[in-house]
Amino acid sequence: MIDVKNLSKSFGDHLVLDNISEHISPGEKVVVIGPSGSGKSTFLRCLNLLESPTAGTITFEGTAITDPKVKIDKIRQQMGMVFQHFNLFPNMTIRKNITLAPVRTGLMKQDEADGLAAQLLQRVDLSDKAEAYPNQLSGGQKQRIAIVRALAMKPKVMLFDEPTSALDPEMVGEVLDVMKELAQEGMTMVVVTHEMGFAREVGSRVLFMDGGHILEQNTPKEFFDHPQNPRTQLFLSKVL
């Protein structure tokens, strides 16, 4: 589904990603872990060109999205993105936050979008919040809404950039439960996270990044039980 070849990204003189090649197949749940500053979030944001690669190519379902001629907004409609800090529109109701993009892009009419929003809100146990505003919600509720908003575009892949790291610990579980449900339904997912339990339970593959490289990857069981790279071993000894 997503093919990354020789991806590099620099911010000025600082090389953040160094010649990464990676392939993500339909239905995979790829969990990206590693220390802060390792390039995880930059790698994720390059997948839908929120960050423009310095070098290399990214192909989504056969389309080279790094080609300047490609209409990237059309591609992004198929790639849901959930951010660390929710990014909800504070001046709009929850229902409007969810329906804005599908209606604005012509994916569906307002009444159809409203119906879908009602279904999605019911799914995350927030039906009673449709007419509330973001500032009336807890962090966990906001993040569940952010996931629902991305799902309203009926994406083919969901990208999660540390979706629980801004939450109070007791709210983490309610967001991870929604993500686990998505995974069980077969959604293709790329998740940057510090939640090792989620990586072990839900991931089909775990990537470990450090210094702008993917140093190791494996199935969750092999990755956590038998890490090979000394840097991976050191990292896991500190976080598990």
CSV table of C-alpha atoms in Angstrom, one decimal:
chain,number,residue,atom,x,y,z
A,1,MET,CA,0.0,0.0,0.0
A,2,ILE,CA,2.8,2.4,0.9
A,3,ASP,CA,6.3,2.0,-0.5
A,4,VAL,CA,9.1,4.2,0.8
A,5,LYS,CA,12.4,4.2,-1.1
A,6,ASN,CA,15.6,6.0,0.0
A,7,LEU,CA,13.8,8.5,2.1
A,8,SER,CA,15.9,11.3,3.6
A,9,LYS,CA,14.8,14.4,5.4
A,10,SER,CA,16.9,17.3,6.6
A,11,PHE,CA,16.0,20.4,8.6
A,12,GLY,CA,18.8,22.8,7.6
A,13,ASP,CA,22.1,21.0,8.4
A,14,HIS,CA,20.3,18.5,10.7
A,15,LEU,CA,19.7,15.1,9.0
A,16,VAL,CA,16.6,13.6,10.6
A,17,LEU,CA,15.9,10.7,8.3
A,18,ASP,CA,18.8,8.9,6.6
A,19,ASN,CA,18.0,6.8,3.4
A,20,ILE,CA,15.1,4.8,4.8
A,21,SER,CA,13.3,2.2,2.6
A,22,GLU,CA,10.2,0.5,3.9
A,23,HIS,CA,7.0,-1.2,2.7
A,24,ILE,CA,3.6,-1.2,4.4
A,25,SER,CA,1.1,-3.8,3.1
A,26,PRO,CA,-2.7,-3.5,3.3
A,27,GLY,CA,-4.0,-4.6,6.6
A,28,GLU,CA,-0.7,-4.3,8.5
A,29,LYS,CA,-0.5,-2.6,11.9
A,30,VAL,CA,3.0,-1.1,11.9
A,31,VAL,CA,4.1,0.3,15.3
A,32,VAL,CA,7.1,2.7,15.3
A,33,ILE,CA,8.9,3.1,18.5
A,34,GLY,CA,12.2,4.7,19.6
A,35,PRO,CA,13.7,7.5,21.7
A,36,SER,CA,12.7,11.1,21.4
A,37,GLY,CA,14.4,12.7,18.4
A,38,SER,CA,14.9,9.4,16.6
A,39,GLY,CA,12.9,10.6,13.5
A,40,LYS,CA,9.7,8.6,14.2
A,41,SER,CA,7.2,11.4,13.8
A,42,THR,CA,9.0,12.9,10.8
A,43,PHE,CA,8.9,9.5,9.1
A,44,LEU,CA,5.2,9.3,9.8
A,45,ARG,CA,4.5,12.9,8.6
A,46,CYS,CA,6.5,12.2,5.4
A,47,LEU,CA,4.1,9.3,4.5
A,48,ASN,CA,1.3,11.8,3.6
A,49,LEU,CA,3.7,14.7,2.8
A,50,LEU,CA,2.9,16.8,5.8
A,51,GLU,CA,6.7,17.0,5.7
A,52,SER,CA,8.3,17.1,2.3
A,53,PRO,CA,11.2,14.6,1.9
A,54,THR,CA,14.6,16.0,1.0
A,55,ALA,CA,15.3,12.9,-1.1
A,56,GLY,CA,13.6,9.6,-2.0
A,57,THR,CA,10.2,8.6,-3.2
A,58,ILE,CA,7.0,7.6,-1.5
A,59,THR,CA,4.3,5.6,-3.4
A,60,PHE,CA,0.8,5.2,-2.2
A,61,GLU,CA,-1.3,2.5,-4.0
A,62,GLY,CA,0.9,2.8,-7.1
A,63,THR,CA,0.9,6.6,-7.2
A,64,ALA,CA,4.3,8.4,-6.6
A,65,ILE,CA,3.0,11.1,-4.2
A,66,THR,CA,6.4,12.7,-4.1
A,67,ASP,CA,5.9,13.7,-7.8
A,68,PRO,CA,5.1,17.5,-7.7
A,69,LYS,CA,2.3,16.9,-10.3
A,70,VAL,CA,0.3,14.7,-8.0
A,71,LYS,CA,-2.7,16.4,-6.3
A,72,ILE,CA,-1.6,15.5,-2.7
A,73,ASP,CA,-4.9,16.7,-1.1
A,74,LYS,CA,-6.7,14.0,-3.0
A,75,ILE,CA,-4.3,11.4,-1.7
A,76,ARG,CA,-4.5,12.7,1.8
A,77,GLN,CA,-8.3,12.1,1.8
A,78,GLN,CA,-7.4,8.4,1.8
A,79,MET,CA,-4.9,8.7,4.6
A,80,GLY,CA,-6.5,9.5,8.0
A,81,MET,CA,-4.1,11.4,10.4
A,82,VAL,CA,-4.5,11.6,14.2
A,83,PHE,CA,-2.2,14.1,15.9
A,84,GLN,CA,-0.8,14.3,19.5
A,85,HIS,CA,-2.8,17.4,20.2
A,86,PHE,CA,-6.2,16.6,18.6
A,87,ASN,CA,-6.3,19.6,16.2
A,88,LEU,CA,-10.0,20.0,16.5
A,89,PHE,CA,-11.6,23.3,15.4
A,90,PRO,CA,-12.5,25.0,18.7
A,91,ASN,CA,-15.2,27.2,17.2
A,92,MET,CA,-17.2,24.3,15.8
A,93,THR,CA,-19.4,21.7,17.4
A,94,ILE,CA,-18.2,18.1,17.5
A,95,ARG,CA,-20.7,17.1,14.8
A,96,LYS,CA,-19.4,20.0,12.6
A,97,ASN,CA,-15.8,19.0,13.2
A,98,ILE,CA,-16.6,15.5,12.0
A,99,THR,CA,-18.7,16.4,8.9
A,100,LEU,CA,-16.7,19.4,7.6
A,101,ALA,CA,-14.1,17.5,5.6
A,102,PRO,CA,-16.4,14.9,3.9
A,103,VAL,CA,-18.9,17.7,2.9
A,104,ARG,CA,-16.3,20.2,1.9
A,105,THR,CA,-14.4,17.7,-0.3
A,106,GLY,CA,-17.7,16.5,-2.0
A,107,LEU,CA,-17.3,13.0,-0.5
A,108,MET,CA,-20.9,13.2,0.7
A,109,LYS,CA,-23.8,15.5,1.2
A,110,GLN,CA,-24.5,17.1,4.6
A,111,ASP,CA,-27.4,14.8,5.6
A,112,GLU,CA,-25.3,11.7,4.8
A,113,ALA,CA,-22.3,13.1,6.7
A,114,ASP,CA,-24.6,13.9,9.7
A,115,GLY,CA,-25.8,10.3,9.6
A,116,LEU,CA,-22.2,8.9,9.5
A,117,ALA,CA,-21.2,11.3,12.3
A,118,ALA,CA,-24.0,9.9,14.5
A,119,GLN,CA,-22.9,6.3,13.8
A,120,LEU,CA,-19.3,7.1,14.5
A,121,LEU,CA,-20.1,9.0,17.8
A,122,GLN,CA,-22.2,6.0,18.9
A,123,ARG,CA,-19.2,3.8,18.2
A,124,VAL,CA,-16.9,5.7,20.6
A,125,ASP,CA,-19.7,6.2,23.2
A,126,LEU,CA,-19.9,9.9,22.6
A,127,SER,CA,-23.3,10.3,21.0
A,128,ASP,CA,-24.3,12.8,23.7
A,129,LYS,CA,-21.5,15.2,22.7
A,130,ALA,CA,-22.6,15.9,19.1
A,131,GLU,CA,-23.5,19.5,19.8
A,132,ALA,CA,-20.8,20.1,22.4
A,133,TYR,CA,-17.6,22.1,21.7
A,134,PRO,CA,-14.1,20.7,22.0
A,135,ASN,CA,-13.4,22.8,25.2
A,136,GLN,CA,-16.2,21.0,26.9
A,137,LEU,CA,-14.5,17.6,26.4
A,138,SER,CA,-11.7,15.8,28.3
A,139,GLY,CA,-8.5,15.0,26.5
A,140,GLY,CA,-9.4,11.4,26.0
A,141,GLN,CA,-12.8,12.4,24.5
A,142,LYS,CA,-11.1,14.9,22.2
A,143,GLN,CA,-8.7,12.2,20.9
A,144,ARG,CA,-11.6,9.8,20.3
A,145,ILE,CA,-13.3,12.6,18.3
A,146,ALA,CA,-10.1,13.2,16.4
A,147,ILE,CA,-10.0,9.5,15.4
A,148,VAL,CA,-13.7,9.6,14.4
A,149,ARG,CA,-13.1,12.7,12.4
A,150,ALA,CA,-10.4,10.9,10.4
A,151,LEU,CA,-12.6,7.9,9.9
A,152,ALA,CA,-15.4,10.1,8.5
A,153,MET,CA,-13.3,10.4,5.3
A,154,LYS,CA,-13.4,6.6,5.0
A,155,PRO,CA,-9.6,6.4,4.7
A,156,LYS,CA,-7.6,3.3,3.5
A,157,VAL,CA,-4.9,3.8,6.1
A,158,MET,CA,-4.7,5.6,9.4
A,159,LEU,CA,-1.6,7.3,10.6
A,160,PHE,CA,-1.3,8.0,14.4
A,161,ASP,CA,1.4,10.4,15.7
A,162,GLU,CA,1.8,9.6,19.4
A,163,PRO,CA,-2.0,9.8,20.0
A,164,THR,CA,-1.9,9.2,23.7
A,165,SER,CA,1.2,11.1,24.8
A,166,ALA,CA,-0.7,14.3,25.6
A,167,LEU,CA,-3.3,12.5,27.7
A,168,ASP,CA,-3.6,12.0,31.4
A,169,PRO,CA,-2.7,8.3,32.2
A,170,GLU,CA,-6.3,7.4,33.1
A,171,MET,CA,-7.5,8.5,29.7
A,172,VAL,CA,-5.0,6.5,27.6
A,173,GLY,CA,-7.0,3.3,27.8
A,174,GLU,CA,-10.2,4.7,26.2
A,175,VAL,CA,-8.2,5.9,23.2
A,176,LEU,CA,-6.2,2.7,22.8
A,177,ASP,CA,-9.5,0.7,23.0
A,178,VAL,CA,-10.8,2.5,19.9
A,179,MET,CA,-7.5,1.9,18.1
A,180,LYS,CA,-7.5,-1.8,19.0
A,181,GLU,CA,-11.1,-2.1,17.6
A,182,LEU,CA,-9.9,-0.5,14.4
A,183,ALA,CA,-7.0,-2.9,14.1
A,184,GLN,CA,-9.4,-5.9,14.7
A,185,GLU,CA,-11.5,-4.7,11.8
A,186,GLY,CA,-8.6,-4.8,9.5
A,187,MET,CA,-7.7,-1.1,9.1
A,188,THR,CA,-4.1,-0.5,7.8
A,189,MET,CA,-2.4,1.5,10.6
A,190,VAL,CA,1.0,3.1,11.1
A,191,VAL,CA,1.3,4.1,14.8
A,192,VAL,CA,4.1,6.1,16.4
A,193,THR,CA,3.8,5.5,20.1
A,194,HIS,CA,5.4,5.0,23.5
A,195,GLU,CA,2.8,2.4,24.5
A,196,MET,CA,4.7,-0.8,24.5
A,197,GLY,CA,1.7,-2.9,25.6
A,198,PHE,CA,-0.2,-1.7,22.6
A,199,ALA,CA,2.8,-2.4,20.3
A,200,ARG,CA,3.0,-6.0,21.7
A,201,GLU,CA,-0.8,-6.7,21.6
A,202,VAL,CA,-1.9,-5.0,18.4
A,203,GLY,CA,1.1,-4.6,16.1
A,204,SER,CA,1.7,-7.0,13.2
A,205,ARG,CA,5.2,-5.5,13.0
A,206,VAL,CA,7.3,-3.3,15.3
A,207,LEU,CA,10.0,-0.9,13.9
A,208,PHE,CA,12.7,0.5,16.2
A,209,MET,CA,14.1,3.9,15.1
A,210,ASP,CA,17.1,5.8,16.3
A,211,GLY,CA,19.3,8.4,14.7
A,212,GLY,CA,17.1,8.6,11.6
A,213,HIS,CA,17.5,4.9,10.8
A,214,ILE,CA,15.3,1.8,11.3
A,215,LEU,CA,17.7,-0.2,13.3
A,216,GLU,CA,15.5,-3.3,13.8
A,217,GLN,CA,12.1,-4.6,13.0
A,218,ASN,CA,10.2,-7.8,13.7
A,219,THR,CA,7.0,-9.4,14.9
A,220,PRO,CA,6.0,-8.1,18.3
A,221,LYS,CA,6.8,-11.4,20.0
A,222,GLU,CA,10.3,-11.7,18.5
A,223,PHE,CA,11.0,-8.0,18.8
A,224,PHE,CA,10.2,-7.8,22.5
A,225,ASP,CA,11.4,-11.3,23.5
A,226,HIS,CA,14.6,-11.5,21.4
A,227,PRO,CA,15.8,-8.0,20.4
A,228,GLN,CA,19.0,-8.3,18.3
A,229,ASN,CA,20.4,-4.8,18.0
A,230,PRO,CA,22.3,-3.6,21.1
A,231,ARG,CA,20.6,-0.2,20.9
A,232,THR,CA,17.2,-1.9,20.8
A,233,GLN,CA,18.2,-4.0,23.8
A,234,LEU,CA,19.3,-0.9,25.7
A,235,PHE,CA,16.1,1.0,24.9
A,236,LEU,CA,13.8,-1.8,25.9
A,237,SER,CA,15.7,-2.4,29.1
A,238,LYS,CA,14.7,1.2,30.1
A,239,VAL,CA,11.1,1.2,29.0
A,240,LEU,CA,9.8,-2.3,29.9
